Each structure stands twice: as C-alpha cells, then as structure tokens.
PDB file of C-alpha atoms in Angstrom:
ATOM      1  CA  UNK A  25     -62.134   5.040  57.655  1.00 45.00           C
ATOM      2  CA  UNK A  26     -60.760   3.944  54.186  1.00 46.00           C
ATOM      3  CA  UNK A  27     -63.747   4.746  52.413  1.00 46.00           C
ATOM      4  CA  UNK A  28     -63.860   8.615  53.391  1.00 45.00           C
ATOM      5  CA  UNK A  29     -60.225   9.376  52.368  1.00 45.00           C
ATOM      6  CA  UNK A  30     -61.748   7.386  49.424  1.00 45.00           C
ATOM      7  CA  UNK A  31     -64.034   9.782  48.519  1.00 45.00           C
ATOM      8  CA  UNK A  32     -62.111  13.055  49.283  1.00 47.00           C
ATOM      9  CA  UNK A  33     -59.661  11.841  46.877  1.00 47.00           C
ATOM     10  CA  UNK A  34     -62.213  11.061  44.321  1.00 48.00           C
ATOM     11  CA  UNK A  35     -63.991  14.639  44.779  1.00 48.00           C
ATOM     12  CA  UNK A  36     -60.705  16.544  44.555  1.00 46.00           C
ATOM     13  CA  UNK A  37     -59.764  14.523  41.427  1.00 45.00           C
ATOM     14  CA  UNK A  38     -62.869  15.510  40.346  1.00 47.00           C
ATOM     15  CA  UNK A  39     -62.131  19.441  40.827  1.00 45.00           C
ATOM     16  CA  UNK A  40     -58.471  18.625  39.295  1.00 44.00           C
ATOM     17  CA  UNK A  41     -60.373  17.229  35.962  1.00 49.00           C
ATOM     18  CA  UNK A  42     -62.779  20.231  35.873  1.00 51.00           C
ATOM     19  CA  UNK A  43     -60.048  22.620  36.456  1.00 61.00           C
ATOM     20  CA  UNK A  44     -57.733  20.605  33.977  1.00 67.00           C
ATOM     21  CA  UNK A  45     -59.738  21.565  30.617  1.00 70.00           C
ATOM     22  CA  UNK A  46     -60.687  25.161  31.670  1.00 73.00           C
ATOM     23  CA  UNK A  47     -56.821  25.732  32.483  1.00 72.00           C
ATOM     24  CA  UNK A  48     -55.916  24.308  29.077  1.00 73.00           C
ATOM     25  CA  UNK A  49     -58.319  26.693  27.566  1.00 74.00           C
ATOM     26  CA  UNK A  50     -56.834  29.257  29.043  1.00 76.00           C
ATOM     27  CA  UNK A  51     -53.154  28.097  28.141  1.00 74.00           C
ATOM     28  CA  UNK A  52     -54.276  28.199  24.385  1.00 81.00           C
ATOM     29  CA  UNK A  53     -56.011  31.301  24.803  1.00 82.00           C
ATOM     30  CA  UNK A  54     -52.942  33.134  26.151  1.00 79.00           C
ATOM     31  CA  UNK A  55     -51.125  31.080  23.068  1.00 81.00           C
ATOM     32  CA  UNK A  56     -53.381  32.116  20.315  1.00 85.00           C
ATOM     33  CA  UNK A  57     -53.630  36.065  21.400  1.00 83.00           C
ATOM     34  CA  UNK A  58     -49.377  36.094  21.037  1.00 82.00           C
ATOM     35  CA  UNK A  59     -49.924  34.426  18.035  1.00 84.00           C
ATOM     36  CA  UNK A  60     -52.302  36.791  16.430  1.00 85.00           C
ATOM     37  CA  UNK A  61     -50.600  39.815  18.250  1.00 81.00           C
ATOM     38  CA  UNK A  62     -47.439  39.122  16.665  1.00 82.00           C
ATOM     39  CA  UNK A  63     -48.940  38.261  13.249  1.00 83.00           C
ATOM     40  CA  UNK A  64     -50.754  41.734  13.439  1.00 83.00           C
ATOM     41  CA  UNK A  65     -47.343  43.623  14.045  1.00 78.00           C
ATOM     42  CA  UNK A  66     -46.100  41.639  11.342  1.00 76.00           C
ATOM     43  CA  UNK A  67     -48.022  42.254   8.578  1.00 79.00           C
ATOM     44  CA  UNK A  68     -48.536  46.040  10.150  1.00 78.00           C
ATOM     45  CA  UNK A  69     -46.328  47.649   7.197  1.00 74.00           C
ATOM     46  CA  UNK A  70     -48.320  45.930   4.390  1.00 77.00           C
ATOM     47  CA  UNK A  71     -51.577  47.019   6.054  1.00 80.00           C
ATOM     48  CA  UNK A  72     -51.089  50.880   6.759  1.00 76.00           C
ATOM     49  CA  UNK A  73     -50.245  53.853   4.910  1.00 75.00           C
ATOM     50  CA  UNK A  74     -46.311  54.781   5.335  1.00 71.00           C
ATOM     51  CA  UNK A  75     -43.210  56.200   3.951  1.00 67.00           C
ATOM     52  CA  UNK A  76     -41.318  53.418   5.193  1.00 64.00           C
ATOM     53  CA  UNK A  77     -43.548  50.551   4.785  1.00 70.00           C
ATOM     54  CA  UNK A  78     -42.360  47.350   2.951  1.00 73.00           C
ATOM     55  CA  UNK A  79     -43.390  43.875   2.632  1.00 72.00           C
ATOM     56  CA  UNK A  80     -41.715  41.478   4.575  1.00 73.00           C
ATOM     57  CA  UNK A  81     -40.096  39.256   1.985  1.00 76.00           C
ATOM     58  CA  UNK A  82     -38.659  42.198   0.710  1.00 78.00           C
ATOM     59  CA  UNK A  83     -36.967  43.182   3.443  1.00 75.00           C
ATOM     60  CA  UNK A  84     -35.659  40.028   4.146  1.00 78.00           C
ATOM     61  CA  UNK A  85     -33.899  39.574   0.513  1.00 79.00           C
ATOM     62  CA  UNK A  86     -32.736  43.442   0.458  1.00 80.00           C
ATOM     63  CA  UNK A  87     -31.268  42.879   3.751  1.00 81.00           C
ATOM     64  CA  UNK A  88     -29.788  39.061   2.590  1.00 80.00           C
ATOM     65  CA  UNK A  89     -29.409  38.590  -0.632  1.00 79.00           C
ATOM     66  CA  UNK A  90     -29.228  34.492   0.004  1.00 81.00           C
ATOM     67  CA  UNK A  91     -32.465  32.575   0.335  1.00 78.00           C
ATOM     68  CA  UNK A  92     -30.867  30.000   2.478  1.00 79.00           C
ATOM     69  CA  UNK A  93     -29.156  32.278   4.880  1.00 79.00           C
ATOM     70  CA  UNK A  94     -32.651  34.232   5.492  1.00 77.00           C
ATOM     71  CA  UNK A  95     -33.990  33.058   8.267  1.00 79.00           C
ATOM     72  CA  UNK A  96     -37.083  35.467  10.663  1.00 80.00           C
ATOM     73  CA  UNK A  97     -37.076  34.882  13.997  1.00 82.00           C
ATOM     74  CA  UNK A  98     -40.138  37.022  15.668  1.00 82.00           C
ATOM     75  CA  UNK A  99     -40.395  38.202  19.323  1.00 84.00           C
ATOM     76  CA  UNK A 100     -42.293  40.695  20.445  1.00 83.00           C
ATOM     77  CA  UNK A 101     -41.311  43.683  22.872  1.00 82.00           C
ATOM     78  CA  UNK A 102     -42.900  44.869  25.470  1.00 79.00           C
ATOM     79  CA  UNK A 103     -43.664  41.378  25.944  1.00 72.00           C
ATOM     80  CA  UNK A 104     -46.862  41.769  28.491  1.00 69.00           C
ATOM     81  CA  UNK A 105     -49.408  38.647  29.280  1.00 65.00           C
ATOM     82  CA  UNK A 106     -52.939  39.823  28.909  1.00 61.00           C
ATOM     83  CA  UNK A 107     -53.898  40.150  32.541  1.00 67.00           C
ATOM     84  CA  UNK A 108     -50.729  43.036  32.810  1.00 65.00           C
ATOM     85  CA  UNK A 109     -52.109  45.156  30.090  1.00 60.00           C
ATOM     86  CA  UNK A 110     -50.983  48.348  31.914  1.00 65.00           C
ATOM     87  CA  UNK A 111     -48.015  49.245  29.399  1.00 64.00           C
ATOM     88  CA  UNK A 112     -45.598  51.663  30.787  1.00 66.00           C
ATOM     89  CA  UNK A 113     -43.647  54.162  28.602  1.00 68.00           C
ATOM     90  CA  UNK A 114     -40.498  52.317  27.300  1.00 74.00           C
ATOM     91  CA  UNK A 115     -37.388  54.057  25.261  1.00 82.00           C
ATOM     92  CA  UNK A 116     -36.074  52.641  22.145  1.00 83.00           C
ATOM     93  CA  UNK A 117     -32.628  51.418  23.532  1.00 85.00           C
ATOM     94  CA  UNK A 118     -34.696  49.133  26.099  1.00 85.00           C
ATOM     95  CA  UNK A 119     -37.054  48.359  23.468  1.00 85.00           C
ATOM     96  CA  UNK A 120     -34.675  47.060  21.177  1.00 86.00           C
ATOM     97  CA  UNK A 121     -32.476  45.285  23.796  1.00 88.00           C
ATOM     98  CA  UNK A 122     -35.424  43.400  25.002  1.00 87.00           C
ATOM     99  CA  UNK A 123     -36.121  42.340  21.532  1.00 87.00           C
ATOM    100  CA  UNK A 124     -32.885  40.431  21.595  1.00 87.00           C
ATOM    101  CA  UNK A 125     -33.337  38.907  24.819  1.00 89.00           C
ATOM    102  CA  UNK A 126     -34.301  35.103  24.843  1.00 89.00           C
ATOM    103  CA  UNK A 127     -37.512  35.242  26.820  1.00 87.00           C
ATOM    104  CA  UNK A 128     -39.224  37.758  23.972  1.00 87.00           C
ATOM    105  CA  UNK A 129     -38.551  35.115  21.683  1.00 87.00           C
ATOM    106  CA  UNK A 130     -41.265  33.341  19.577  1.00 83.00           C
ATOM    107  CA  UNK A 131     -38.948  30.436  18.532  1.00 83.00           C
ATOM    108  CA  UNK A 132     -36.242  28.299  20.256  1.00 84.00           C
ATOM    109  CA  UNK A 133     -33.729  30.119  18.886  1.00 82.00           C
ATOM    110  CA  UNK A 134     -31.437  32.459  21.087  1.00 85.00           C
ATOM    111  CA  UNK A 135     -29.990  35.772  19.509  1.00 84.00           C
ATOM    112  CA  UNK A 136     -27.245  35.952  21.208  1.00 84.00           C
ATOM    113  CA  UNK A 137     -25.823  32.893  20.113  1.00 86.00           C
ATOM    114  CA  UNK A 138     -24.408  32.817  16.268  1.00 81.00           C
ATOM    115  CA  UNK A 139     -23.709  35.162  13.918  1.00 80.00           C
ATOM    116  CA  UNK A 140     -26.216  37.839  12.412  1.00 79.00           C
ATOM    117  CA  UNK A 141     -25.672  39.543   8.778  1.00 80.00           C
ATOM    118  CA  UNK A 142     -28.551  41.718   9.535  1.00 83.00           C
ATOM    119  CA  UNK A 143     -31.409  42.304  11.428  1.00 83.00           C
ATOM    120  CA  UNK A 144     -34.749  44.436  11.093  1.00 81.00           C
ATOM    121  CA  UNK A 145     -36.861  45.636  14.029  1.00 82.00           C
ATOM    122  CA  UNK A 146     -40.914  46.545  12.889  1.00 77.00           C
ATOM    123  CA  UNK A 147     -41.500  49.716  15.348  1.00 76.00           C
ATOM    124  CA  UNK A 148     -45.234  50.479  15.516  1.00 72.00           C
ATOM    125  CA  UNK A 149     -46.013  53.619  17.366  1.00 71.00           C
ATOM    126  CA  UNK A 150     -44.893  56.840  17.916  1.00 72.00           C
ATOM    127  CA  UNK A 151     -41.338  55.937  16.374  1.00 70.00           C
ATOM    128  CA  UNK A 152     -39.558  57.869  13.619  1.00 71.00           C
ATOM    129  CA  UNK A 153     -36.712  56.624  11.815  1.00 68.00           C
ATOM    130  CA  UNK A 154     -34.600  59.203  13.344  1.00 75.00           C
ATOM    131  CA  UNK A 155     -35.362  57.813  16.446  1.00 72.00           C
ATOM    132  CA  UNK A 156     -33.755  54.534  15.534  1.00 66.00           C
TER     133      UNK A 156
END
C-alpha cells in the first residue's frame, strides 16, 4: 500500500521538476521581451528620423536642471503580455493615465505617491504633438 502512494508521489514530483525549469524559462522569457520592448521605445527618438526627437539625457536635464533630483522611472502603456497581442485602439487620455498607474510600472516606485517637477511621456505611433 505504502509503496504505491510512494511512487505516485515520486512520478508527480518528477512532472513538478520537469515543469519547474520550462516554467522558469518562460518567466524570463516574458521578463526579457518587456525588457527589450521597453528599451526599444526608449531609445526610439535617437533611432528614427523626427522633428521632435531628442536624446534621453537631454530631456531629462532640460526638463530638471538638477542631476540629483532626475530620476526615470519607465512603464510601458498598453501594457499587453505576449500571448494578448491583439491591441485595441486606445486614446491618449487613457494612454497617458495608464502610464501613471502602478501596475505599468517597470520599477517599485508608485507615481502617485511624491511630488513630480516634470514628467515626459515617449509616444510612438500615430501621435502628433497637438494631440498631446
């Protein structure tokens, strides 16, 4: 008796460790391609042709003169996982306000909280500055 649960435990931990790897994988996966997307959107403005393309560090000093008070916090909106790649039209007041919100953030900081000086949104797309 003791020696079959024995063995249906030590088959399923079996499937748990092959699983465990592959799912891990997958994890970093997800991890790198939000890395690289939002890397890509960042350094958008120094790689194409624009009238109102500029390099990040010089937006960041135009917009706070104080190295220590310039701080980037990224997050990316539309934030959609790669299995939900269907994106769906979005204005720019939803846009924006989802760029704010804590769960498009790519640090452990929350927007809301604290005091901002300034803040720049990168728009890629079908945006004009009029639009913002």
């Amino acid at each position: 008796g003791g020696g079959g649960g024995g063995g249906g435990g030590g088959s399923r931990r079996e499937s748990l460790a092959s699983n465990g790897p592959a799912s891990r994988a997958r994890a970093f996966d997800g991890m790198n391609n939000l890395v690289a997307h939002m890397l890509t959107s960042l350094t958008a403005s120094v790689r194409f042709p624009g009238a109102l393309n500029t390099d990040l560090a010089d937006l960041s000093s135009n917009l706070v003169p104080y190295p220590r008070m310039q701080f980037v916090l990224p997050a990316l909106a539309p934030l959609y996982s790669t299995a939900a790649a269907r994106y769906a039209p979005v204005n720019l007041d939803a846009l924006l306000t989802e760029a704010l919100a804590p769960h498009a953030q790519l640090s452990g900081a929350d927007p809301r909280k604290g005091t901002h000086l300034a803040s720049a949104f990168l728009l890629r797309g079908d945006a004009t500055a009029s639009d913002a």
